Amino acid sequence: MDLAMLKAFKPTEYSEAADGYRSTSDMASAAKDRIEHQIAVAMRNSLKGEAATAAIMQLGELGKNFHYIQVECGLVSTALEAFSYEVGAAKVKLDSALDGAQAAALTVHADGSVSYPAGGEKDTDGKIPDGGTVSGLTDGTAAAVGRQAANFDPNPHHRLAQDYADQIAAALKEATEADEKWAPKLRALKADDDLTVSDRDWADASSDSSGVRDAGKKYLDSLPQPPKEGSPEENAEWWKRLSPEEQSAWVSMRPDAMGALNGLPATVRDEANRMVFDETRAQLRIELDSIPKPPANEWTWITAGPYPSKVHTDEWMDWYKQYGDRSEQLKQTLTGMGYIQDRFNRTGEGGLPEAYLLGFDPTGLDDGKVILANGNPDEADHVAVYVPGTHAGLEKIGEGDDHGDLGRGETLWAESSKLAPGQNVSTITWLDYNAPDSIVPQASSGKYAEEGGPRLYDFLQGSRAAHEELSGNSAHTTVLGHSYGSTVVGVSAQSGSWRDSEAVDDYMFAGSPGVQADRAADLGVGADHVWAMGGPGDDQFVRQGGRLMGLGDNSIIPTDESFGGNVMKSDSGGHSGFWDTDGHNASLSLENQARVIAGRYGDVVLDD
């Protein structure tokens, strides 16, 4: 970039272009939402048959296209803003140098060199020191030599000209470097000229995002930064103070961080996490496809002793040693992501509201993490947070005909909504901790709850802060822990100060082995707002096992009368039957939970 180009550069033109791309991104987002949450839902609920199914699938693909447009246009907008910022900063330096040179009666030439007139005191021959022309120097050593030469010149204009020439050269160098850096990045943001958004396209989008993030570090660093180890309230205040351009830049360049930041609006976290979700799924699919297929001859027979034995072939074992573990890991992660996508696709079925992906990290902790809401919790009158227990994980988050732990959140939403007519209900499946994978020894230890409890506490504070920012008040919030999840909830309830307990109104425990407290009053919401239920058989085994292992303080668990909470009547047939229905009618266990979530305390049936 030469002097004339930088002098004529208008940052506002690039900012205006960025605004245009940002508007296009917003329009694509709105189109995606309308397709997925209105048109497809209406078709799904009113039309049946192969043609309707095919049409709904095509609408799903169209929604993906709009999502891709949203992401890519957001990146282009941010890239243009970053380019404008960097070249604009160089232009400010150039304009300052040009103004200074003009005021000093120096002449700046088209190549950036600066001429200075004769001047200074006459020498012994009565001659005034000559003028001259200097070029700018950007190399540190050369610049030092140039300044030294100018200092020895009796013409005072020489040093001034050298200073301005160096400033001009530095500005041109910065502008040129920015231009050379951003030109290929912007060219890379060109999409394929077809109508299919493939895994390769999403993988390219992930690469584009990384490229823009790396190249735009200087721009991102210039923006207001998230509070270091900020509280959810501080995070919410930081986000509110950002301009729309700044908010867009943070989501485009750091979707992983924004999707995980407690205190941000649910809509923002959902948008950021869905970007990570689609890009990650594409990358994992491509990696899985790149792994060679296992040998067809997996098994063989050998004779060792009196009977033949079936064993893996040497070829298969060689394949497994090289690829087996990673292949299985990829398949499990993609299976879990398939469950999440299935929940997205089922929006509208039976009135099921839009899903909000409030947390997603397939590599987070040991089993991946997911936080998924039914309905927007920031707009809800009643919010319920369900925390699953032992054996929970991303790869089985929606497993089974009842859709697993995601399905339990849906069931709670459906039953609670019936009891709160005219009000909004949001239920959240919160799996943001490393759930134990075994009863013994993992679930007999409190360490998993000690890690997960503070994470849950921060999430709840963030949910409250985001709700208050949008709605001006707090939602009636119930936190429900099942099995070991109740231990996590118990630790969470005791993680903060008493003044922070207002983020939760009620605690519920189903099949709890203990909550690391021996009194309901220790949980901060008042003993009359602590609820527990149990079941026979294996549930009784879990609860009594927790008592013996010390998950409850002084061997006391929530269903004990001495705990001091409300013990609800339960008709669960075992440890996992608290959300059973017969297809139409809810069980008493489920109804009791819904009554607490909806604030219908007087209707809760207590145990005799």
Coordinates of C-alpha atoms in Angstrom, one line a residue:
M1 CA 0.0 0.0 0.0
D2 CA 1.5 3.3 -1.1
L3 CA 1.1 6.8 0.4
A4 CA -1.6 7.9 -2.0
M5 CA -3.8 4.8 -1.3
L6 CA -3.4 5.1 2.5
K7 CA -4.1 8.9 2.3
A8 CA -7.3 8.2 0.4
F9 CA -8.3 5.3 2.6
K10 CA -11.8 5.8 4.2
P11 CA -12.3 3.4 7.2
T12 CA -16.0 4.3 7.3
E13 CA -16.6 2.7 3.9
Y14 CA -15.3 -0.6 5.3
S15 CA -17.4 -0.2 8.4
E16 CA -20.4 0.4 6.3
A17 CA -19.7 -2.7 4.3
A18 CA -19.3 -4.6 7.6
D19 CA -22.7 -3.3 8.7
G20 CA -24.2 -4.6 5.5
Y21 CA -22.8 -8.1 6.1
R22 CA -23.9 -8.0 9.7
S23 CA -27.4 -7.1 8.5
T24 CA -27.3 -10.0 6.1
S25 CA -26.2 -12.3 8.9
D26 CA -29.1 -11.1 11.0
M27 CA -31.5 -11.6 8.2
A28 CA -30.2 -15.1 7.6
S29 CA -30.6 -15.9 11.3
A30 CA -34.2 -14.7 11.3
A31 CA -34.9 -16.7 8.2
K32 CA -33.4 -19.8 9.8
D33 CA -35.5 -19.3 12.9
R34 CA -38.7 -18.8 10.9
I35 CA -38.1 -22.0 8.8
E36 CA -37.1 -24.2 11.8
H37 CA -39.5 -22.8 14.5
Q38 CA -42.5 -21.7 12.5
I39 CA -42.9 -23.2 9.0
A40 CA -41.4 -26.6 9.7
V41 CA -43.3 -26.9 13.0
A42 CA -46.6 -26.0 11.3
M43 CA -46.0 -28.6 8.6
R44 CA -44.9 -31.2 11.1
N45 CA -48.1 -30.7 13.2
S46 CA -50.5 -30.6 10.3
L47 CA -49.2 -32.7 7.5
K48 CA -48.4 -36.4 7.4
G49 CA -47.1 -38.8 4.8
E50 CA -43.9 -39.3 2.7
A51 CA -44.3 -36.1 0.8
A52 CA -44.6 -34.0 4.0
T53 CA -41.7 -35.8 5.5
A54 CA -39.6 -35.1 2.4
A55 CA -40.6 -31.4 2.4
I56 CA -39.8 -31.0 6.1
M57 CA -36.3 -32.6 5.4
Q58 CA -35.8 -30.1 2.6
L59 CA -36.8 -27.2 4.9
G60 CA -34.2 -28.5 7.4
E61 CA -31.5 -28.3 4.7
L62 CA -32.6 -24.8 3.8
G63 CA -32.4 -23.9 7.5
K64 CA -28.8 -25.2 7.6
N65 CA -28.0 -23.1 4.5
F66 CA -29.3 -19.9 6.3
H67 CA -27.3 -20.8 9.4
Y68 CA -24.2 -21.2 7.3
I69 CA -24.9 -17.8 5.7
Q70 CA -25.4 -16.3 9.1
V71 CA -22.0 -17.6 10.3
E72 CA -20.0 -16.7 7.2
C73 CA -21.5 -13.2 6.9
G74 CA -20.8 -12.6 10.6
L75 CA -17.1 -13.5 9.9
V76 CA -16.9 -11.3 6.9
S77 CA -18.4 -8.4 8.9
T78 CA -15.8 -8.9 11.7
A79 CA -13.0 -9.3 9.3
L80 CA -13.9 -6.0 7.6
E81 CA -14.1 -4.3 10.9
A82 CA -10.7 -5.6 11.9
F83 CA -9.2 -4.6 8.6
S84 CA -10.7 -1.1 8.9
Y85 CA -9.4 -0.9 12.5
E86 CA -5.8 -1.8 11.6
V87 CA -5.5 0.2 8.4
G88 CA -7.4 3.1 10.1
A89 CA -4.9 3.2 12.9
A90 CA -2.1 3.4 10.3
K91 CA -3.9 6.2 8.5
V92 CA -4.2 8.2 11.7
K93 CA -0.4 7.9 12.1
L94 CA 0.1 9.0 8.5
D95 CA -2.3 12.0 8.7
S96 CA -0.6 13.1 11.9
A97 CA 2.8 12.9 10.2
L98 CA 1.6 14.8 7.1
D99 CA 0.0 17.5 9.2
G100 CA 3.2 17.9 11.2
A101 CA 5.4 18.0 8.1
Q102 CA 3.1 20.6 6.6
A103 CA 3.2 22.8 9.7
A104 CA 7.0 22.6 9.6
A105 CA 7.1 23.7 6.0
L106 CA 8.5 20.3 4.9
T107 CA 7.6 18.7 1.6
V108 CA 6.3 15.2 1.5
H109 CA 6.8 13.3 -1.8
A110 CA 4.7 10.6 -3.4
D111 CA 7.1 7.9 -2.3
G112 CA 7.0 9.1 1.3
S113 CA 10.3 10.8 1.4
V114 CA 10.5 14.3 3.0
S115 CA 12.5 17.3 1.8
Y116 CA 13.6 20.0 4.1
P117 CA 14.9 23.5 3.3
A118 CA 18.2 25.1 4.1
G119 CA 18.5 26.4 7.6
G120 CA 20.5 26.8 10.7
E121 CA 23.4 29.0 11.7
K122 CA 25.9 30.2 9.1
D123 CA 29.2 28.4 9.0
T124 CA 32.6 30.1 9.1
D125 CA 32.3 30.8 5.4
G126 CA 28.9 32.5 6.0
K127 CA 27.0 29.8 4.3
I128 CA 23.6 28.5 5.6
P129 CA 23.5 24.6 5.9
D130 CA 21.9 23.1 2.8
G131 CA 18.5 21.4 2.7
G132 CA 17.9 17.9 1.5
T133 CA 15.7 14.9 1.2
V134 CA 15.4 11.9 3.5
S135 CA 13.6 8.6 3.2
G136 CA 11.8 6.9 6.1
L137 CA 13.5 4.0 7.9
T138 CA 11.6 1.2 9.7
D139 CA 14.5 -1.0 10.6
G140 CA 15.6 -0.3 14.1
T141 CA 19.3 -0.2 13.5
A142 CA 19.0 1.9 10.3
A143 CA 16.6 4.3 11.9
A144 CA 19.0 4.8 14.8
V145 CA 21.8 5.6 12.3
G146 CA 19.6 7.9 10.4
R147 CA 18.6 9.8 13.6
Q148 CA 22.3 10.1 14.6
A149 CA 23.2 11.5 11.2
A150 CA 20.4 14.0 11.4
N151 CA 21.5 15.1 14.9
F152 CA 25.0 15.9 13.6
D153 CA 23.7 18.0 10.8
P154 CA 23.7 21.7 11.7
N155 CA 20.5 22.1 9.8
P156 CA 17.7 21.6 12.4
H157 CA 15.2 20.7 9.7
H158 CA 17.1 17.5 8.9
R159 CA 16.2 15.8 12.2
L160 CA 12.6 17.0 12.0
A161 CA 12.3 15.7 8.4
Q162 CA 13.8 12.4 9.4
D163 CA 11.3 11.9 12.2
Y164 CA 8.3 12.6 9.9
A165 CA 9.7 10.4 7.2
D166 CA 10.1 7.5 9.7
Q167 CA 6.6 8.0 10.9
I168 CA 5.3 7.9 7.4
A169 CA 7.3 4.8 6.6
A170 CA 6.0 3.1 9.7
A171 CA 2.4 4.0 8.9
L172 CA 2.8 2.6 5.3
K173 CA 4.5 -0.5 6.6
E174 CA 1.6 -1.2 9.1
A175 CA -1.0 -0.6 6.4
T176 CA 0.8 -2.8 3.9
E177 CA 1.1 -5.6 6.5
A178 CA -2.6 -5.4 7.3
D179 CA -3.5 -5.4 3.7
E180 CA -1.4 -8.4 2.9
K181 CA -2.7 -10.2 6.0
W182 CA -6.4 -9.6 5.5
A183 CA -6.6 -9.9 1.7
P184 CA -6.2 -13.8 1.7
K185 CA -8.4 -14.1 4.8
L186 CA -11.3 -12.2 3.1
R187 CA -10.8 -14.2 -0.1
A188 CA -11.0 -17.4 1.9
L189 CA -14.5 -16.4 3.1
K190 CA -15.9 -17.1 -0.3
A191 CA -18.4 -20.0 -0.3
D192 CA -18.9 -22.7 -2.8
D193 CA -21.2 -21.9 -5.7
D194 CA -23.7 -24.7 -5.0
L195 CA -26.8 -25.0 -2.8
T196 CA -25.5 -27.7 -0.5
V197 CA -23.8 -26.9 2.8
S198 CA -21.6 -30.0 3.3
D199 CA -19.4 -31.1 6.2
R200 CA -16.5 -29.8 4.2
D201 CA -18.2 -26.3 4.1
W202 CA -18.7 -26.3 7.9
A203 CA -15.1 -27.5 8.4
D204 CA -14.0 -24.6 6.2
A205 CA -16.1 -22.3 8.3
S206 CA -14.3 -23.5 11.3
S207 CA -11.0 -22.8 9.6
D208 CA -12.2 -19.4 8.5
S209 CA -13.2 -18.6 12.1
S210 CA -9.7 -19.6 13.4
G211 CA -8.1 -17.6 10.6
V212 CA -10.1 -14.5 11.4
R213 CA -9.5 -14.9 15.1
D214 CA -5.8 -15.2 14.7
A215 CA -5.5 -12.4 12.2
G216 CA -7.8 -10.2 14.2
K217 CA -6.2 -10.6 17.6
K218 CA -5.1 -6.9 17.5
Y219 CA -8.7 -5.8 16.8
L220 CA -10.2 -8.1 19.4
D221 CA -7.7 -6.9 22.0
S222 CA -8.8 -3.4 21.3
L223 CA -12.4 -4.2 22.3
P224 CA -13.7 -4.1 25.9
Q225 CA -12.5 -7.4 27.4
P226 CA -14.7 -9.8 29.5
P227 CA -14.1 -9.3 33.2
K228 CA -11.2 -11.5 34.3
E229 CA -12.7 -14.3 36.4
G230 CA -15.8 -12.1 36.4
S231 CA -19.0 -13.0 38.3
P232 CA -22.1 -13.7 36.2
E233 CA -23.4 -10.2 37.1
E234 CA -20.2 -8.6 35.9
N235 CA -20.3 -10.6 32.7
A236 CA -23.9 -9.5 32.1
E237 CA -23.0 -5.9 32.6
W238 CA -20.0 -6.2 30.3
W239 CA -22.1 -7.6 27.5
K240 CA -24.8 -4.9 27.9
R241 CA -22.2 -2.2 27.5
L242 CA -20.9 -3.6 24.2
S243 CA -22.0 -2.1 20.9
P244 CA -23.8 -4.4 18.4
E245 CA -20.6 -4.4 16.3
E246 CA -18.5 -5.5 19.3
Q247 CA -21.0 -8.1 20.3
S248 CA -21.0 -9.5 16.8
A249 CA -17.2 -9.6 16.8
W250 CA -17.0 -11.5 20.1
V251 CA -19.5 -14.1 18.9
S252 CA -17.9 -14.5 15.5
M253 CA -14.3 -14.8 16.8
R254 CA -14.8 -16.5 20.1
P255 CA -18.0 -18.5 20.0
D256 CA -16.6 -21.1 22.3
A257 CA -16.0 -18.5 25.0
M258 CA -19.2 -16.6 24.6
G259 CA -21.3 -19.9 24.6
A260 CA -19.8 -20.8 28.0
L261 CA -20.0 -17.3 29.6
N262 CA -22.5 -17.3 32.5
G263 CA -24.6 -14.2 32.6
L264 CA -24.9 -13.7 28.8
P265 CA -28.4 -13.9 27.3
A266 CA -29.7 -17.4 26.4
T267 CA -30.1 -16.3 22.7
V268 CA -26.5 -15.3 22.5
R269 CA -25.2 -18.5 24.1
D270 CA -27.4 -20.6 21.9
E271 CA -26.2 -18.8 18.7
A272 CA -22.5 -19.2 19.8
N273 CA -22.9 -22.8 20.8
R274 CA -24.7 -23.8 17.6
M275 CA -21.8 -22.4 15.6
V276 CA -19.4 -24.6 17.6
F277 CA -21.8 -27.5 17.3
D278 CA -22.1 -27.5 13.5
E279 CA -18.4 -26.8 12.9
T280 CA -17.3 -29.5 15.4
R281 CA -19.7 -32.1 14.0
A282 CA -18.4 -31.5 10.5
Q283 CA -14.8 -31.9 11.6
L284 CA -15.5 -35.1 13.5
R285 CA -17.4 -36.6 10.6
I286 CA -14.6 -35.8 8.2
E287 CA -12.1 -37.3 10.6
L288 CA -14.2 -40.5 11.1
D289 CA -14.5 -40.9 7.3
S290 CA -10.7 -40.6 7.0
I291 CA -10.1 -43.6 9.2
P292 CA -9.7 -46.8 7.2
K293 CA -12.5 -49.3 7.5
P294 CA -11.7 -52.2 9.8
P295 CA -10.8 -55.5 8.1
A296 CA -13.8 -57.6 7.1
N297 CA -12.2 -60.7 8.7
E298 CA -12.5 -59.6 12.3
W299 CA -12.7 -63.0 13.8
T300 CA -10.9 -66.4 13.5
W301 CA -10.8 -69.6 15.3
I302 CA -7.8 -71.1 17.0
T303 CA -7.4 -74.3 18.9
A304 CA -5.8 -74.0 22.3
G305 CA -6.5 -77.0 24.4
P306 CA -9.4 -79.3 23.9
Y307 CA -11.8 -76.7 22.5
P308 CA -11.5 -74.1 19.7
S309 CA -11.7 -70.4 20.7
K310 CA -13.0 -67.4 18.7
V311 CA -10.4 -64.6 18.7
H312 CA -9.7 -61.4 16.7
T313 CA -7.6 -61.7 13.6
D314 CA -4.1 -60.3 13.6
E315 CA -5.2 -57.8 10.8
W316 CA -8.1 -56.6 12.9
M317 CA -6.0 -56.2 16.0
D318 CA -3.4 -54.2 14.1
W319 CA -6.2 -51.9 12.8
Y320 CA -7.7 -51.5 16.3
K321 CA -4.4 -50.6 17.9
Q322 CA -3.9 -47.8 15.4
Y323 CA -7.5 -46.6 15.0
G324 CA -9.9 -48.4 17.3
D325 CA -10.0 -46.1 20.4
R326 CA -10.3 -42.9 18.3
S327 CA -12.9 -44.4 16.0
E328 CA -15.0 -45.4 19.0
Q329 CA -14.6 -42.0 20.6
L330 CA -15.7 -40.2 17.4
K331 CA -18.7 -42.5 17.0
Q332 CA -19.8 -41.9 20.6
T333 CA -19.5 -38.2 20.4
L334 CA -21.3 -38.0 17.1
T335 CA -24.1 -40.2 18.5
G336 CA -24.5 -37.7 21.4
M337 CA -24.6 -34.8 18.9
G338 CA -27.2 -36.7 16.9
Y339 CA -29.4 -36.8 20.0
I340 CA -29.0 -33.0 20.4
Q341 CA -29.8 -32.5 16.7
D342 CA -32.9 -34.7 17.1
R343 CA -34.1 -32.4 19.9
F344 CA -33.7 -29.4 17.6
N345 CA -35.7 -31.2 14.9
R346 CA -38.5 -32.1 17.3
T347 CA -39.3 -28.5 18.1
G348 CA -43.1 -28.1 17.9
E349 CA -44.0 -31.7 18.5
G350 CA -46.6 -31.8 21.2
G351 CA -46.1 -28.1 21.6
L352 CA -42.4 -28.6 22.5
P353 CA -40.8 -25.1 22.5
E354 CA -37.6 -24.0 20.8
A355 CA -34.4 -25.5 22.2
Y356 CA -31.6 -23.3 23.5
L357 CA -28.1 -24.8 23.5
L358 CA -26.6 -23.0 26.6
G359 CA -23.5 -25.1 26.8
F360 CA -21.7 -27.5 24.5
D361 CA -18.2 -28.9 24.5
P362 CA -17.7 -32.5 23.2
T363 CA -14.2 -32.6 24.7
G364 CA -15.1 -30.9 28.0
L365 CA -14.3 -32.8 31.1
D366 CA -14.2 -36.6 30.6
D367 CA -17.6 -37.2 28.8
G368 CA -18.3 -33.9 27.1
K369 CA -20.8 -31.3 28.4
V370 CA -24.2 -30.3 27.3
I371 CA -26.7 -27.7 28.7
L372 CA -29.9 -27.6 26.8
A373 CA -33.1 -25.7 27.6
N374 CA -36.6 -26.2 26.5
G375 CA -37.9 -22.7 26.0
N376 CA -36.0 -19.4 26.7
P377 CA -35.1 -19.3 30.4
D378 CA -34.6 -15.6 30.2
E379 CA -38.3 -15.1 29.4
A380 CA -39.7 -17.8 31.6
D381 CA -41.9 -17.4 34.7
H382 CA -40.8 -20.8 36.0
V383 CA -37.4 -22.4 35.3
A384 CA -36.4 -25.9 36.3
V385 CA -32.8 -27.2 36.1
Y386 CA -32.5 -31.0 36.0
V387 CA -29.1 -32.5 36.9
P388 CA -28.6 -36.1 36.0
G389 CA -26.5 -38.6 37.9
T390 CA -24.2 -41.6 37.5
H391 CA -23.7 -42.9 34.0
A392 CA -24.8 -39.7 32.4
G393 CA -22.8 -38.6 29.4
L394 CA -23.0 -36.9 26.0
E395 CA -23.0 -40.2 24.1
K396 CA -26.3 -41.3 25.8
I397 CA -27.9 -37.9 26.6
G398 CA -30.9 -38.7 24.4
E399 CA -30.8 -42.5 24.5
G400 CA -33.9 -44.6 24.4
D401 CA -37.6 -44.2 23.5
D402 CA -38.0 -41.6 26.3
H403 CA -35.0 -39.6 24.9
G404 CA -32.9 -40.1 28.0
D405 CA -31.9 -37.1 30.1
L406 CA -33.0 -34.7 27.4
G407 CA -36.3 -36.4 27.4
R408 CA -36.7 -36.0 31.1
G409 CA -36.3 -32.2 30.7
E410 CA -39.0 -32.3 28.0
T411 CA -41.4 -34.3 30.2
L412 CA -40.9 -31.9 33.0
W413 CA -41.7 -29.0 30.7
A414 CA -44.9 -30.6 29.4
E415 CA -46.3 -31.4 32.8
S416 CA -45.2 -28.2 34.4
S417 CA -46.7 -26.1 31.6
K418 CA -50.1 -27.8 32.1
L419 CA -50.1 -26.5 35.7
A420 CA -49.0 -22.9 34.7
P421 CA -51.5 -21.8 32.1
G422 CA -50.7 -18.4 30.6
Q423 CA -47.1 -18.6 32.0
N424 CA -43.8 -19.5 30.3
V425 CA -41.9 -22.5 31.6
S426 CA -38.4 -23.4 30.7
T427 CA -36.7 -26.7 31.7
I428 CA -33.0 -27.2 31.4
T429 CA -31.0 -30.4 31.3
W430 CA -27.7 -29.5 32.9
L431 CA -24.8 -31.9 32.2
D432 CA -21.8 -29.6 32.7
Y433 CA -19.9 -31.9 35.1
N434 CA -18.1 -35.2 34.9
A435 CA -20.8 -37.6 36.0
P436 CA -19.5 -40.9 37.6
D437 CA -19.3 -43.8 35.3
S438 CA -19.7 -46.4 38.0
I439 CA -21.4 -46.9 41.3
V440 CA -18.2 -48.2 42.9
P441 CA -15.8 -46.6 43.3
Q442 CA -16.7 -43.4 41.4
A443 CA -20.2 -42.6 42.7
S444 CA -19.2 -43.5 46.2
S445 CA -16.9 -40.5 46.2
G446 CA -17.8 -36.9 46.7
K447 CA -15.1 -35.5 44.4
Y448 CA -17.3 -35.4 41.3
A449 CA -19.9 -33.3 43.1
E450 CA -17.1 -31.1 44.6
E451 CA -16.0 -30.3 41.0
G452 CA -19.5 -30.0 39.5
G453 CA -21.3 -28.1 42.4
P454 CA -19.5 -24.8 41.9
R455 CA -20.0 -25.0 38.1
L456 CA -23.7 -25.4 38.7
Y457 CA -23.7 -22.6 41.2
D458 CA -22.1 -20.2 38.6
F459 CA -24.6 -21.3 36.0
L460 CA -27.6 -20.6 38.2
Q461 CA -26.2 -17.2 39.1
G462 CA -25.7 -16.5 35.4
S463 CA -29.2 -17.6 34.6
R464 CA -30.6 -15.2 37.2
A465 CA -28.5 -12.3 36.0
A466 CA -29.5 -12.9 32.3
H467 CA -33.2 -13.1 33.3
E468 CA -33.1 -10.0 35.4
E469 CA -31.3 -8.1 32.6
L470 CA -34.0 -9.1 30.1
S471 CA -37.1 -9.2 32.2
G472 CA -36.3 -7.0 35.1
N473 CA -37.1 -9.7 37.7
S474 CA -36.2 -13.2 38.7
A475 CA -37.9 -16.4 37.5
H476 CA -39.3 -18.9 40.0
T477 CA -36.4 -21.4 39.8
T478 CA -36.3 -25.0 40.9
V479 CA -33.2 -27.2 40.8
L480 CA -33.8 -30.9 40.6
G481 CA -31.0 -33.5 41.2
H482 CA -31.4 -37.2 40.4
S483 CA -29.3 -39.8 42.0
Y484 CA -25.6 -38.5 42.2
G485 CA -26.9 -35.3 40.5
S486 CA -28.5 -34.5 43.8
T487 CA -25.1 -34.6 45.5
V488 CA -23.9 -32.1 42.9
V489 CA -27.0 -29.9 43.6
G490 CA -26.3 -30.1 47.4
V491 CA -22.7 -28.9 46.9
S492 CA -23.9 -26.1 44.6
A493 CA -26.5 -25.0 47.2
Q494 CA -23.7 -24.5 49.7
S495 CA -21.1 -23.0 47.3
G496 CA -22.1 -19.3 47.6
S497 CA -23.0 -16.8 50.3
W498 CA -26.4 -16.6 51.8
R499 CA -27.4 -13.5 49.9
D500 CA -26.9 -15.4 46.6
S501 CA -29.5 -18.1 47.5
E502 CA -32.2 -16.0 45.7
A503 CA -31.1 -17.6 42.5
V504 CA -33.0 -20.7 43.5
D505 CA -36.4 -21.0 45.1
D506 CA -36.8 -24.7 45.5
Y507 CA -34.6 -27.8 45.6
M508 CA -35.9 -31.2 44.7
F509 CA -34.1 -34.5 45.1
A510 CA -35.1 -37.8 43.4
G511 CA -33.4 -41.0 44.5
S512 CA -30.8 -39.0 46.4
P513 CA -27.8 -40.8 48.0
G514 CA -27.0 -37.7 50.0
V515 CA -26.5 -33.9 49.5
Q516 CA -23.4 -33.3 51.7
A517 CA -25.7 -31.7 54.3
D518 CA -27.6 -33.1 57.3
R519 CA -30.3 -30.5 57.4
A520 CA -32.6 -29.1 54.7
A521 CA -32.1 -25.7 56.2
D522 CA -28.5 -25.8 55.3
L523 CA -29.4 -25.4 51.6
G524 CA -30.3 -21.7 51.9
V525 CA -33.9 -21.7 50.7
G526 CA -35.7 -22.6 53.8
A527 CA -36.6 -26.2 54.8
D528 CA -40.2 -25.8 53.5
H529 CA -38.7 -25.3 50.0
V530 CA -36.7 -28.5 50.0
W531 CA -38.4 -31.6 48.5
A532 CA -37.4 -35.2 48.2
M533 CA -38.8 -38.5 46.9
G534 CA -37.5 -42.1 46.7
G535 CA -38.5 -45.4 45.3
P536 CA -38.2 -49.1 46.1
G537 CA -35.8 -51.7 44.9
D538 CA -32.7 -50.3 43.3
D539 CA -33.5 -46.8 44.3
Q540 CA -33.5 -47.9 47.9
F541 CA -30.1 -49.5 47.3
V542 CA -28.7 -46.2 45.9
R543 CA -30.1 -44.2 48.7
Q544 CA -28.9 -46.5 51.5
G545 CA -25.6 -47.0 49.7
G546 CA -25.1 -43.2 49.7
R547 CA -25.8 -43.1 53.4
L548 CA -23.2 -45.8 54.1
M549 CA -20.6 -44.1 51.8
G550 CA -21.0 -40.7 53.5
L551 CA -22.5 -38.7 50.6
G552 CA -24.9 -37.3 53.2
D553 CA -23.5 -35.6 56.3
N554 CA -23.7 -37.8 59.4
S555 CA -25.3 -40.5 57.2
I556 CA -28.5 -38.4 56.7
I557 CA -30.2 -38.3 53.3
P558 CA -33.0 -36.1 52.0
T559 CA -35.8 -38.7 52.4
D560 CA -35.0 -39.0 56.1
E561 CA -37.5 -37.3 58.4
S562 CA -34.6 -35.9 60.4
F563 CA -33.4 -34.0 57.3
G564 CA -36.3 -31.7 57.8
G565 CA -37.5 -31.2 54.2
N566 CA -40.7 -32.2 52.5
V567 CA -40.9 -35.9 51.5
M568 CA -43.1 -36.3 48.5
K569 CA -45.2 -39.4 47.8
S570 CA -43.7 -41.4 44.9
D571 CA -45.0 -44.2 42.8
S572 CA -41.7 -44.8 41.0
G573 CA -41.1 -48.4 40.4
G574 CA -37.3 -48.0 40.8
H575 CA -34.4 -45.6 40.6
S576 CA -35.2 -44.2 37.2
G577 CA -39.0 -44.2 37.2
F578 CA -39.7 -40.8 38.6
W579 CA -40.6 -39.4 35.1
D580 CA -42.8 -42.3 33.9
T581 CA -46.0 -41.8 32.0
D582 CA -48.4 -44.2 30.4
G583 CA -48.3 -42.3 27.2
H584 CA -51.1 -39.9 28.3
N585 CA -51.1 -39.6 32.1
A586 CA -48.2 -38.6 34.3
S587 CA -47.2 -40.7 37.3
L588 CA -47.7 -39.2 40.7
S589 CA -43.9 -38.8 41.0
L590 CA -43.9 -36.7 37.9
E591 CA -47.0 -34.7 38.9
N592 CA -45.4 -33.8 42.2
Q593 CA -42.3 -32.5 40.6
A594 CA -44.4 -30.4 38.1
R595 CA -46.4 -29.0 41.0
V596 CA -43.2 -27.7 42.7
I597 CA -41.8 -26.3 39.4
A598 CA -45.1 -24.5 38.8
G599 CA -45.2 -23.2 42.4
R600 CA -48.3 -25.2 43.2
Y601 CA -47.1 -26.2 46.6
G602 CA -50.5 -26.9 48.1
D603 CA -51.2 -29.6 45.5
V604 CA -48.0 -31.6 46.3
V605 CA -48.9 -35.0 47.8
L606 CA -46.6 -35.7 50.7
D607 CA -45.6 -39.1 52.0
D608 CA -47.6 -40.4 54.9

